[in-house]
PDB file of C-alpha atoms in Angstrom:
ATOM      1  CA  UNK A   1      -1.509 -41.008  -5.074  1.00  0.00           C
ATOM      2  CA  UNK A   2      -4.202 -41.140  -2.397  1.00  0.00           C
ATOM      3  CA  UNK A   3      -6.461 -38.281  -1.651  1.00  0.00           C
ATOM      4  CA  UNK A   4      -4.611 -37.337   2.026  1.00  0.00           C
ATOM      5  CA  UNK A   5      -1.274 -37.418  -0.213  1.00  0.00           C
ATOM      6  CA  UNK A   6      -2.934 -35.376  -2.413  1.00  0.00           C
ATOM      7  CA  UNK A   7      -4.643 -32.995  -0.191  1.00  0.00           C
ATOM      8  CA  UNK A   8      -1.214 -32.423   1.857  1.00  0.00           C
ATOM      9  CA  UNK A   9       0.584 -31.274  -1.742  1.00  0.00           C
ATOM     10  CA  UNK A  10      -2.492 -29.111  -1.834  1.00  0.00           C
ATOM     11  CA  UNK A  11      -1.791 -27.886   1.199  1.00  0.00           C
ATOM     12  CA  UNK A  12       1.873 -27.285   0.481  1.00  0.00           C
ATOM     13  CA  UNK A  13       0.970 -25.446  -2.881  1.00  0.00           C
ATOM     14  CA  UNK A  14       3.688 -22.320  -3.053  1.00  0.00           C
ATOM     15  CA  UNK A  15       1.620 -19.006  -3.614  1.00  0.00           C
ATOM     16  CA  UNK A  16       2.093 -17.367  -7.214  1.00  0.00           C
ATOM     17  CA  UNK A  17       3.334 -13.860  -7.393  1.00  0.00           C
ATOM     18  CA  UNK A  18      -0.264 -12.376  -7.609  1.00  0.00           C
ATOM     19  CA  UNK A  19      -1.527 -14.206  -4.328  1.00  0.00           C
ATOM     20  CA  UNK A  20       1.709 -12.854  -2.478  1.00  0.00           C
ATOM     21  CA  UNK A  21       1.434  -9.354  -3.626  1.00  0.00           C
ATOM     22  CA  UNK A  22      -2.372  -9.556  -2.892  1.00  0.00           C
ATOM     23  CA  UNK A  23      -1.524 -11.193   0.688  1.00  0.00           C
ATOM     24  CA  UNK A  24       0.876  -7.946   1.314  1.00  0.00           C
ATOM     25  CA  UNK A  25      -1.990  -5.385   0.471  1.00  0.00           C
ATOM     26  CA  UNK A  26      -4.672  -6.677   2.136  1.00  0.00           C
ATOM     27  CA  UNK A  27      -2.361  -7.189   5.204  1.00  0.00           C
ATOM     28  CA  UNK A  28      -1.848  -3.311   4.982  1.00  0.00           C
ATOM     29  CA  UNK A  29       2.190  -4.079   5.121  1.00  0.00           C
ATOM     30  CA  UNK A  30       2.523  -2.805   1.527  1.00  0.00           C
ATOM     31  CA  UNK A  31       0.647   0.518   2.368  1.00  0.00           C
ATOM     32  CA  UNK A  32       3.350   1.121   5.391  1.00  0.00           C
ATOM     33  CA  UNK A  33       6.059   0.278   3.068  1.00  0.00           C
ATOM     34  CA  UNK A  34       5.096   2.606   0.458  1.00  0.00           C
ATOM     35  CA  UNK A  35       3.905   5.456   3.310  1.00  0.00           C
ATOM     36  CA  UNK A  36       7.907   4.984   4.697  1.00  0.00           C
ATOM     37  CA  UNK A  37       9.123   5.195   0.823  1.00  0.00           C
ATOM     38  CA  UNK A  38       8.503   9.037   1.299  1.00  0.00           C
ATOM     39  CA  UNK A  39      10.530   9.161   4.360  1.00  0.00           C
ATOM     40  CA  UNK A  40      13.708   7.979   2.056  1.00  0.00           C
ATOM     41  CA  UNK A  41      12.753  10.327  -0.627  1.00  0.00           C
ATOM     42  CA  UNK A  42      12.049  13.310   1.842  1.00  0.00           C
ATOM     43  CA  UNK A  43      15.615  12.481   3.238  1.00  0.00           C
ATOM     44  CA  UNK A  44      17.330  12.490  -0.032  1.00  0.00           C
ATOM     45  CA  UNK A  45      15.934  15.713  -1.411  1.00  0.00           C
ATOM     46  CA  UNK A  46      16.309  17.674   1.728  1.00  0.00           C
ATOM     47  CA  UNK A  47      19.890  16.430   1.828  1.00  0.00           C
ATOM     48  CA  UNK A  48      19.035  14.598   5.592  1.00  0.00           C
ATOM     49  CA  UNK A  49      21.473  12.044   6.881  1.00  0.00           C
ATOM     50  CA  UNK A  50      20.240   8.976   7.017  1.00  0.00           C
ATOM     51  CA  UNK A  51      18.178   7.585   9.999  1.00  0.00           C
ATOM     52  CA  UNK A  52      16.233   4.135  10.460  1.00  0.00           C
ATOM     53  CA  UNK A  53      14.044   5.719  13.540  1.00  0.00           C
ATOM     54  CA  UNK A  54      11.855   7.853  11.340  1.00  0.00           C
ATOM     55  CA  UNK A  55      11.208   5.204   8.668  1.00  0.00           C
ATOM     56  CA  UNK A  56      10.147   2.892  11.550  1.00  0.00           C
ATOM     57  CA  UNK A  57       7.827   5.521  13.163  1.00  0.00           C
ATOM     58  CA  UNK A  58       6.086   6.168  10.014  1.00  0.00           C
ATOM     59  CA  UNK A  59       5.599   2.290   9.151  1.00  0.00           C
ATOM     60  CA  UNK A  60       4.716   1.375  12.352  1.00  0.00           C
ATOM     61  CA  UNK A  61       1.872   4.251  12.638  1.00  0.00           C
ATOM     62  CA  UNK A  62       0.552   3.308   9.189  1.00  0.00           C
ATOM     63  CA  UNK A  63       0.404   0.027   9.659  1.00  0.00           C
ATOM     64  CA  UNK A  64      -1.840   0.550  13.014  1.00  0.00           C
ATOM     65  CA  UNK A  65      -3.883   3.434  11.022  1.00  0.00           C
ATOM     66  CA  UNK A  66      -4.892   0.695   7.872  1.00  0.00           C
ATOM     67  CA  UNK A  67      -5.480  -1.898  10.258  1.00  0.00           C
ATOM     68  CA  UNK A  68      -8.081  -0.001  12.128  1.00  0.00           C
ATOM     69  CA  UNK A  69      -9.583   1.580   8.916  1.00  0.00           C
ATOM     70  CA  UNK A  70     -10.461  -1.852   7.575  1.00  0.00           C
ATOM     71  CA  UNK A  71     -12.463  -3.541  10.708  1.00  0.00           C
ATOM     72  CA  UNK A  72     -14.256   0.037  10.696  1.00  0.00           C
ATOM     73  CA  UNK A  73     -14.981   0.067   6.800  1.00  0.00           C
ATOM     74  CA  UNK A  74     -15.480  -3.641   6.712  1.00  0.00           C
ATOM     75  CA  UNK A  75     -19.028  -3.372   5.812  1.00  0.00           C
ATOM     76  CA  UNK A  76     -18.587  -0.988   2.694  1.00  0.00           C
ATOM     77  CA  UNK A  77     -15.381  -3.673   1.782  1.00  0.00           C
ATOM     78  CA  UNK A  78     -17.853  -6.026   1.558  1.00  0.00           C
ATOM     79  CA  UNK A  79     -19.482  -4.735  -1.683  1.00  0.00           C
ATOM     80  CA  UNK A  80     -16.151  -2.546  -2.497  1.00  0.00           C
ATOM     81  CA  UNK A  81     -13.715  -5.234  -2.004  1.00  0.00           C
ATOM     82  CA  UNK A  82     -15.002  -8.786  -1.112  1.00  0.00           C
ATOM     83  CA  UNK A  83     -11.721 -10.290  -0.985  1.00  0.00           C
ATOM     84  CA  UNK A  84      -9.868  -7.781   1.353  1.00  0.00           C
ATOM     85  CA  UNK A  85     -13.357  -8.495   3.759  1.00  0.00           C
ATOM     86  CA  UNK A  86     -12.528 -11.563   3.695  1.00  0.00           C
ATOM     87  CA  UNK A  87      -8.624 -11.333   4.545  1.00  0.00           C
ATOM     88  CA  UNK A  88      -9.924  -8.692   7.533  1.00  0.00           C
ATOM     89  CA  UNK A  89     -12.359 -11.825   9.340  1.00  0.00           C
ATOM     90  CA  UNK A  90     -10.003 -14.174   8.916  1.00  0.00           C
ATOM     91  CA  UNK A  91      -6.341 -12.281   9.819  1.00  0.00           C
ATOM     92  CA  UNK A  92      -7.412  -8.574  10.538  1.00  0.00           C
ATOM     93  CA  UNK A  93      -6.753  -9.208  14.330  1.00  0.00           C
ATOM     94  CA  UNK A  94      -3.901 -10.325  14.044  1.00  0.00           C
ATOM     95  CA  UNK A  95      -2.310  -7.581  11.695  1.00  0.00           C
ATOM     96  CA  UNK A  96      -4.183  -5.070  14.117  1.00  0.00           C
ATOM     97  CA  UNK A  97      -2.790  -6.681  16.830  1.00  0.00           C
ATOM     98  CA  UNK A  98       0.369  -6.060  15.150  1.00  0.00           C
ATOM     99  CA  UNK A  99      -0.541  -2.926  14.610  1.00  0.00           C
ATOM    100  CA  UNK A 100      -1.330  -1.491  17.865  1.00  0.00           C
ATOM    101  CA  UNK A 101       2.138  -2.948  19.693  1.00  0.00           C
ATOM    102  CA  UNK A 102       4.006  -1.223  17.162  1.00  0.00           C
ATOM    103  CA  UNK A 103       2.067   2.265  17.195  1.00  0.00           C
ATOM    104  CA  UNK A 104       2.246   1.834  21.366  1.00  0.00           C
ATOM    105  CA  UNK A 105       6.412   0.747  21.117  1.00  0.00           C
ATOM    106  CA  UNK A 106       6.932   3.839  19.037  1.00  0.00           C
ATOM    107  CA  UNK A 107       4.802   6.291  21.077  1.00  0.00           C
ATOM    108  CA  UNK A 108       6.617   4.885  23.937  1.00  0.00           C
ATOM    109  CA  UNK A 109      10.127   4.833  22.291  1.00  0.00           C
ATOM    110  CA  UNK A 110       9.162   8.579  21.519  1.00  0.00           C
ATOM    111  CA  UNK A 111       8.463  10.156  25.083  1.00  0.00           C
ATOM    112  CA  UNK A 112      11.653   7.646  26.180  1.00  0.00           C
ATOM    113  CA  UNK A 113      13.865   9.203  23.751  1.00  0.00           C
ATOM    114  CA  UNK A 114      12.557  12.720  24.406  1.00  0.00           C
ATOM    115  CA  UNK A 115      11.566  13.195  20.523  1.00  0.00           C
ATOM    116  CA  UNK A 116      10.843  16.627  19.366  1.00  0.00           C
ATOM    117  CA  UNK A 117       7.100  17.335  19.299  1.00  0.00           C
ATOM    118  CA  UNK A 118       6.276  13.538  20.479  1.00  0.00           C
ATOM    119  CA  UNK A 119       2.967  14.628  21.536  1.00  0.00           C
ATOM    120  CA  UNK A 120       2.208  15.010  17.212  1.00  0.00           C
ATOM    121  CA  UNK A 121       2.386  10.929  17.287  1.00  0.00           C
ATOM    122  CA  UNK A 122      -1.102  10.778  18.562  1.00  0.00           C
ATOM    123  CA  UNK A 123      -2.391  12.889  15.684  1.00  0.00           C
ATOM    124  CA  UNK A 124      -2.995   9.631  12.857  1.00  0.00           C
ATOM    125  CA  UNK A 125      -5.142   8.073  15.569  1.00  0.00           C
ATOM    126  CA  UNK A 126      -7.295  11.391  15.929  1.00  0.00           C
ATOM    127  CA  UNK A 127      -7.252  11.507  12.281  1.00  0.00           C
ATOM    128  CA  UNK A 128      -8.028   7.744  12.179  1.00  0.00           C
ATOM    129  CA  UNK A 129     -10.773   7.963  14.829  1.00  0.00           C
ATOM    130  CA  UNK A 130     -12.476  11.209  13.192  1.00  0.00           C
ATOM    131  CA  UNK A 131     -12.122   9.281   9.744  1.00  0.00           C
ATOM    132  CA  UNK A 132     -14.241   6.040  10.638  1.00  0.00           C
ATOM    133  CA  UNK A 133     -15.760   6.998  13.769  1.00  0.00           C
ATOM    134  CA  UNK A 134     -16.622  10.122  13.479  1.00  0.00           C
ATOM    135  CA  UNK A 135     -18.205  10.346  10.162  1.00  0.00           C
ATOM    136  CA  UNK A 136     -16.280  12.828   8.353  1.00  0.00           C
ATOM    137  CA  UNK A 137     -15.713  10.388   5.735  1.00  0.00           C
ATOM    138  CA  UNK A 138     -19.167  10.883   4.594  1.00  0.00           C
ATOM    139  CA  UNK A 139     -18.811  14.743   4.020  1.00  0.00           C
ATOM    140  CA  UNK A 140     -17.866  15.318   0.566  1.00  0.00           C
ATOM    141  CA  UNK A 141     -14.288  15.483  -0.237  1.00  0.00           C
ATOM    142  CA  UNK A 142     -13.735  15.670   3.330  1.00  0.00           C
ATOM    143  CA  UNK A 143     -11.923  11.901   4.044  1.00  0.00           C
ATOM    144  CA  UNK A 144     -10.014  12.813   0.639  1.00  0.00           C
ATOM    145  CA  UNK A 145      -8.383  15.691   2.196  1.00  0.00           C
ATOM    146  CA  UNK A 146      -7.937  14.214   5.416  1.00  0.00           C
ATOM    147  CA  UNK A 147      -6.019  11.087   3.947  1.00  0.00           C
ATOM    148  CA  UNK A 148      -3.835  14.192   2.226  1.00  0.00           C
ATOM    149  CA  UNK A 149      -2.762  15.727   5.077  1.00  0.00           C
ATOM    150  CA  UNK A 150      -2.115  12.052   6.993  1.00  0.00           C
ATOM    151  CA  UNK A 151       0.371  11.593   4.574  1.00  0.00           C
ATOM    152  CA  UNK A 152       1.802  15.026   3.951  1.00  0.00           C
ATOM    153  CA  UNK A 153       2.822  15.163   7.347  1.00  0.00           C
ATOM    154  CA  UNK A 154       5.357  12.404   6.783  1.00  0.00           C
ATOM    155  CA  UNK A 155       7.945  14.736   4.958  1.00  0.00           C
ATOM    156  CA  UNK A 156       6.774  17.310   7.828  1.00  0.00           C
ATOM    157  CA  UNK A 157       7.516  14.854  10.153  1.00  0.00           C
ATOM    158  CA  UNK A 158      11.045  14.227   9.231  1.00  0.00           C
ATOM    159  CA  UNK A 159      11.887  17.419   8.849  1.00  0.00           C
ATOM    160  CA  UNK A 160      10.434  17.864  12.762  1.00  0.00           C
ATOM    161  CA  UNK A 161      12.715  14.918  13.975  1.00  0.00           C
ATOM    162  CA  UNK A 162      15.834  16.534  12.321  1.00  0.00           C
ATOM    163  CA  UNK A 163      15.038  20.303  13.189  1.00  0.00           C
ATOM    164  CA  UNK A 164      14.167  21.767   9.848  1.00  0.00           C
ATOM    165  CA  UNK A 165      10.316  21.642   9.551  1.00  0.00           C
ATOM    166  CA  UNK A 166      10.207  25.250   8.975  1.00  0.00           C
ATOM    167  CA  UNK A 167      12.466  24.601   5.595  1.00  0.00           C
ATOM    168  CA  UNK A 168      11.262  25.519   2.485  1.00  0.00           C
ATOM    169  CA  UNK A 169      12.214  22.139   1.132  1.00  0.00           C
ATOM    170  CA  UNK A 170       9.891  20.224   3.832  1.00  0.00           C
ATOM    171  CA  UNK A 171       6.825  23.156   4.008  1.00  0.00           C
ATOM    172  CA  UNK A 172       6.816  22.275  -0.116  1.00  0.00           C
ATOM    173  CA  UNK A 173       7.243  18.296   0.113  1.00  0.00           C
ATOM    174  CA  UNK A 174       4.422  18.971   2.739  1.00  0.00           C
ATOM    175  CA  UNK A 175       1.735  20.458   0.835  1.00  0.00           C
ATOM    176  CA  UNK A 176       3.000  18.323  -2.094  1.00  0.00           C
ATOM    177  CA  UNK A 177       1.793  15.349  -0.658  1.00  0.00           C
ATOM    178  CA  UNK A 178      -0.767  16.411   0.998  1.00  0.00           C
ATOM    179  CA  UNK A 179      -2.435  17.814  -2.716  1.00  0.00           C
ATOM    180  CA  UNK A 180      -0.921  14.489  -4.624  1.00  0.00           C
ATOM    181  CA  UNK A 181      -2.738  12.176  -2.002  1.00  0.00           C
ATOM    182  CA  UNK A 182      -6.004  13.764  -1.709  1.00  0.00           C
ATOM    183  CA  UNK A 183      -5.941  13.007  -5.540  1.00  0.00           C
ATOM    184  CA  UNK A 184      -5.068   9.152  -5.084  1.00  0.00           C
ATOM    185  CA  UNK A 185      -7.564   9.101  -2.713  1.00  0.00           C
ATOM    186  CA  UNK A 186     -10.297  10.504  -4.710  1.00  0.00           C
ATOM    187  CA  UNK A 187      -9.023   7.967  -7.373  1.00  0.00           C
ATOM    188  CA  UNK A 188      -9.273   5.256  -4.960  1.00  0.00           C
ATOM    189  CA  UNK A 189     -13.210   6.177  -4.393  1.00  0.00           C
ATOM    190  CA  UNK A 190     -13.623   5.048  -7.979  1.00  0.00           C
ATOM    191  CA  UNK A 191     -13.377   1.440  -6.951  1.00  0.00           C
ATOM    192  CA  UNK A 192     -15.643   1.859  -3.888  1.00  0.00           C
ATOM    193  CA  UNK A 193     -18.640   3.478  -6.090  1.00  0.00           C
ATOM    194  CA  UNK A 194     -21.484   0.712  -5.111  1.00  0.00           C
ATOM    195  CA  UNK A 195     -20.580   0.230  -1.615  1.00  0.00           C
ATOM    196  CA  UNK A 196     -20.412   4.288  -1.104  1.00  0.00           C
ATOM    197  CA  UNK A 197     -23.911   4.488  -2.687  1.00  0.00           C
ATOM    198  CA  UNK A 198     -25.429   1.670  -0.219  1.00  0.00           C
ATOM    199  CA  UNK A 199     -23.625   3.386   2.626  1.00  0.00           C
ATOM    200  CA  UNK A 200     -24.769   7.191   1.434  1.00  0.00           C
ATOM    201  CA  UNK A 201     -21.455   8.550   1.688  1.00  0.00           C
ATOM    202  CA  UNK A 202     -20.848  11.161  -1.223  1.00  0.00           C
ATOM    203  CA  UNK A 203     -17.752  10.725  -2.792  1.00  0.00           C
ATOM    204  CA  UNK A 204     -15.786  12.680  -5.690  1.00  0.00           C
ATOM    205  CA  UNK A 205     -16.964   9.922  -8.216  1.00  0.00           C
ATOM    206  CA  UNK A 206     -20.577   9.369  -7.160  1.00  0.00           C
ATOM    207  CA  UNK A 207     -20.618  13.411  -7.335  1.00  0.00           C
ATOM    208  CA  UNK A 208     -19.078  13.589 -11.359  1.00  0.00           C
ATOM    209  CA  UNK A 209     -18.691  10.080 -12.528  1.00  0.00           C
ATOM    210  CA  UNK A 210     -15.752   8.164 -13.407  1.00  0.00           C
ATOM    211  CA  UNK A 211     -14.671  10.074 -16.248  1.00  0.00           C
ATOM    212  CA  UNK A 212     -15.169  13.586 -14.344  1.00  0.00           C
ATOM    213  CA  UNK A 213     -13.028  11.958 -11.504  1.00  0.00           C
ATOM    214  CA  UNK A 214     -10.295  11.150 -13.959  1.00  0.00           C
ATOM    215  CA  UNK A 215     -10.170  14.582 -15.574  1.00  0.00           C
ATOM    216  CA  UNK A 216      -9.967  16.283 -12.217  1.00  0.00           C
ATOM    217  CA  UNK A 217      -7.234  14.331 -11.033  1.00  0.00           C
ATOM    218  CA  UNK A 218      -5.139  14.442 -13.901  1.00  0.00           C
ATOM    219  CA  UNK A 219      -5.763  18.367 -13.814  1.00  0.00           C
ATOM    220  CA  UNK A 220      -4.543  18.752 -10.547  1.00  0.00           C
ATOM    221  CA  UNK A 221      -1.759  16.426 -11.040  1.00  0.00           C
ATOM    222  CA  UNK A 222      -1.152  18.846 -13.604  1.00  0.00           C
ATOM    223  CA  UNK A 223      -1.111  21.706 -11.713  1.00  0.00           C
ATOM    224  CA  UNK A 224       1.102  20.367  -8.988  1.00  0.00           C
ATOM    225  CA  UNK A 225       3.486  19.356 -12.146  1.00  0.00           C
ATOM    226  CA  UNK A 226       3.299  23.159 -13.130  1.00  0.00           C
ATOM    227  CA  UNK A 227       3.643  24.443  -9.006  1.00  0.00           C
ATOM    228  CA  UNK A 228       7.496  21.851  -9.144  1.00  0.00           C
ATOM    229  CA  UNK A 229       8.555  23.874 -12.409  1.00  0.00           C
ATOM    230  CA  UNK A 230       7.852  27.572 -10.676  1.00  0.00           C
ATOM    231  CA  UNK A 231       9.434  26.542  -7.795  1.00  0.00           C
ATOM    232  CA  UNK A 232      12.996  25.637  -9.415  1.00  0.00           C
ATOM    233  CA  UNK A 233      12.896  27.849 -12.018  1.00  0.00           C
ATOM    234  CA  UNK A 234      12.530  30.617  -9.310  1.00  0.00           C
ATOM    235  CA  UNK A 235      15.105  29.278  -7.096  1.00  0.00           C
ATOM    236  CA  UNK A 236      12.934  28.369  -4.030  1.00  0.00           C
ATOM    237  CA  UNK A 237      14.098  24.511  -4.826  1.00  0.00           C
ATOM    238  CA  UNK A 238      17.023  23.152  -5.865  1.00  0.00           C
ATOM    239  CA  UNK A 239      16.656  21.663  -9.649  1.00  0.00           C
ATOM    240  CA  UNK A 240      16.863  18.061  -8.280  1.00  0.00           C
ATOM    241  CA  UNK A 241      12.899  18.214  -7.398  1.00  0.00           C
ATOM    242  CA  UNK A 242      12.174  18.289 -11.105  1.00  0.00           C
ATOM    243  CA  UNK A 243      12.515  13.850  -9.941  1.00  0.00           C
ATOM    244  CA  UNK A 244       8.876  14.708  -8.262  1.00  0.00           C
ATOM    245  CA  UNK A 245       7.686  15.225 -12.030  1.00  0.00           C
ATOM    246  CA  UNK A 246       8.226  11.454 -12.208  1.00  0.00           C
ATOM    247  CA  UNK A 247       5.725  11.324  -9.594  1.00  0.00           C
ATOM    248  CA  UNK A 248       2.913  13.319 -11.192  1.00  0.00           C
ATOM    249  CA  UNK A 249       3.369  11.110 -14.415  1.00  0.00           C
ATOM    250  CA  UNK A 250       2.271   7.964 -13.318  1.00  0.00           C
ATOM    251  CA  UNK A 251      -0.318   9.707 -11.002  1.00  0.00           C
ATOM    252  CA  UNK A 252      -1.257  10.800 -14.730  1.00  0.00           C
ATOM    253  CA  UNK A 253      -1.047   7.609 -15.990  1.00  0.00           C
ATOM    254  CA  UNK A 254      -3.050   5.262 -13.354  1.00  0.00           C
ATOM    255  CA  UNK A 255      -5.941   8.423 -13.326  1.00  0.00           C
ATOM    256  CA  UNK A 256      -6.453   8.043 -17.012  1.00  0.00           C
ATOM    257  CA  UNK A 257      -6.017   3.826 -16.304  1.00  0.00           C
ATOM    258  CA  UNK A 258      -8.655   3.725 -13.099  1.00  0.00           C
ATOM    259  CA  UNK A 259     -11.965   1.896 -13.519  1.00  0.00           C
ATOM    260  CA  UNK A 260     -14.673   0.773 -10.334  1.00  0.00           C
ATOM    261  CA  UNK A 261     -13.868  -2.490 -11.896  1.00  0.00           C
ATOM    262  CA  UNK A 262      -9.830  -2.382 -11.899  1.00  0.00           C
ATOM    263  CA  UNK A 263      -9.578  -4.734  -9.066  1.00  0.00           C
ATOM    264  CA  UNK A 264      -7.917  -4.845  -5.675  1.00  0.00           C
ATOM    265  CA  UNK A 265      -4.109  -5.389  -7.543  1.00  0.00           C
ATOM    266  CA  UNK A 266      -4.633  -1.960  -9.293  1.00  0.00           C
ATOM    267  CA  UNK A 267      -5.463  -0.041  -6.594  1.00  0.00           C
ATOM    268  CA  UNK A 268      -3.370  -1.564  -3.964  1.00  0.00           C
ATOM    269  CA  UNK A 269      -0.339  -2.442  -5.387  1.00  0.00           C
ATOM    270  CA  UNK A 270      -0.130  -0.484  -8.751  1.00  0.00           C
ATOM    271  CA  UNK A 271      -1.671   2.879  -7.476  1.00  0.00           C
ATOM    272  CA  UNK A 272      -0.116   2.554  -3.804  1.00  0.00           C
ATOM    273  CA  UNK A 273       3.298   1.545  -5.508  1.00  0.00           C
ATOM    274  CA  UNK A 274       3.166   4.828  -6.945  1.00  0.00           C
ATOM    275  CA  UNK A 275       5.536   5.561  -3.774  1.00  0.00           C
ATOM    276  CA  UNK A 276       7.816   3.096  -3.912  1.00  0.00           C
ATOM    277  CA  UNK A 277       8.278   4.212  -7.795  1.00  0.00           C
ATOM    278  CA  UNK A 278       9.275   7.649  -7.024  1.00  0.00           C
ATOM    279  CA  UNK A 279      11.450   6.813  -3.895  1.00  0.00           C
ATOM    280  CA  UNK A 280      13.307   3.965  -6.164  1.00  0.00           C
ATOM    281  CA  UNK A 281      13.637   7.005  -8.723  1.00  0.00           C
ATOM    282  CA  UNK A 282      15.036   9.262  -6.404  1.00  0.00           C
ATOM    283  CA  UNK A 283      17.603   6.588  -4.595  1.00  0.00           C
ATOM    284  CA  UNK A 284      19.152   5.703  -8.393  1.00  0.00           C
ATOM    285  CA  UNK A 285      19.871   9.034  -9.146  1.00  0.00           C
ATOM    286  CA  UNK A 286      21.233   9.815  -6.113  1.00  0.00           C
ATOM    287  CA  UNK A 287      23.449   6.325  -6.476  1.00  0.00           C
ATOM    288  CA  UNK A 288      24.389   8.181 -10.078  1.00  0.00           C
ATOM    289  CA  UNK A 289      24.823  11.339  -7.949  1.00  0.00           C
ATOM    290  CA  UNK A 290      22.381  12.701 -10.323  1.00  0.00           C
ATOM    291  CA  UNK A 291      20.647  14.486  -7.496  1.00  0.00           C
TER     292      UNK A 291
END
């Protein structure tokens, strides 16, 4: 074989399962298909018909949101994560690119359509802009809560585009979400320790260490466990969000798993997949009309 022949087989090498996975996180398109998995399960626990448009909003917003996030935090990603850095210089403009078209269709589509409360689309780029530009993210706790509320106005968002945001079932998802994802995010600082130092942004696990970070989170996941249980046993939900207790397990389980040294895999795939877990949860019960 000469070297060209064996440069071209090189070249046509078929990624292993790792690379792909690691292709689809730094590329942010794993975080948008996890962010849309709580559009499916907000739609099967409200009892919601099914609709595509509000899965594609929410995928096509996140999508922009991550994109922009990394060029911004690119200099903390490369201490944090070297790798992802190095995906951002070499694709980033293209999945931003990618990005932005699909946040400007669905604005667009939005104001077309005559959506209700269209106008709350622009709110993940304020978030986004106030985030990395604006500095909050260096107040304490601060960029934890705002990536809570980001995402716990998905179920609030659904339950805008089908008229029942002022449910109980969507006000609850809502501040679910927002209190579960403030915790993943504050787990997610634990991997971003030496670059937060050089940058002097105080985070959750500069402030108590990695062990004090994992006991918090677990006790909060706890106590949003406990807030589920109340709630049905007092009859403000229906007994089918007990499934969310799935949800607080494995937040459970990766807290008391997370180390700065886990590795881009853990956090983005098996921390974000927490998501997809509970939204492929939710769809098999409901196939067993369990729910």
């Amino acid at each position: 074989m000469t070297e060209s022949t064996s440069d071209a087989v090189r070249a046509r090498r078929v990624p292993s399962l790792p690379e792909v996975v690691l292709a689809l996180v730094h590329s942010n398109v794993f975080i948008a298909l996890a962010a849309t998995s709580w559009v499916v399960t907000t739609t099967v626990l409200v009892g919601l018909p099914f609709d595509p448009v509000p899965a594609f909003i929410v995928f096509a917003v996140t999508l922009f949101v991550y994109s922009f996030n990394r060029f911004t935090d690119i200099d903390e990603d490369e201490y944090n994560v070297p790798g992802r850095a190095a995906f951002t210089r070499r694709y980033g403009r293209i999945v931003l690119g990618v990005g932005t078209v699909s946040y400007a269709i669905v604005v667009g589509l939005a104001f077309e359509l005559g959506l209700p409360r269209a106008e709350l689309l622009f709110a993940p780029l304020a978030i986004a802009l106030l985030y990395s530009v604006g500095g909050l993210k260096r107040i304490l706790l601060v960029k934890n809560l705002l990536v809570g509320v980001a995402w716990g106005a998905i179920p609030f968002g659904v339950g805008v585009y089908h008229g029942v945001a002022d449910s109980t079932d969507v006000l609850f998802l809502a501040a679910y979400v927002t209190v579960m994802l403030t915790v993943a995010a504050v787990i997610f600082d634990l991997k971003d320790v030496e670059g937060d130092r050089r940058e002097g942004i105080r985070t959750i696990p500069l402030v108590f260490g990695p062990r004090g970070t994992r006991l918090g989170s677990m006790g909060v996941s706890g106590l949003a466990a406990a807030s589920i249980v109340a709630a049905v046993g007092s009859g403000a939900l229906a007994g089918s969000y007990l499934v969310l207790l799935a949800f607080n397990a494995y937040v459970c389980w990766y807290s008391l798993a997370a180390e700065p040294d886990a590795g881009p895999l853990f956090y983005g795939f098996v921390v974000d997949g927490e998501h997809a877990f509970l939204a492929l949860v939710v769809l098999a019960l409901y196939a067993l009309d369990a729910l």
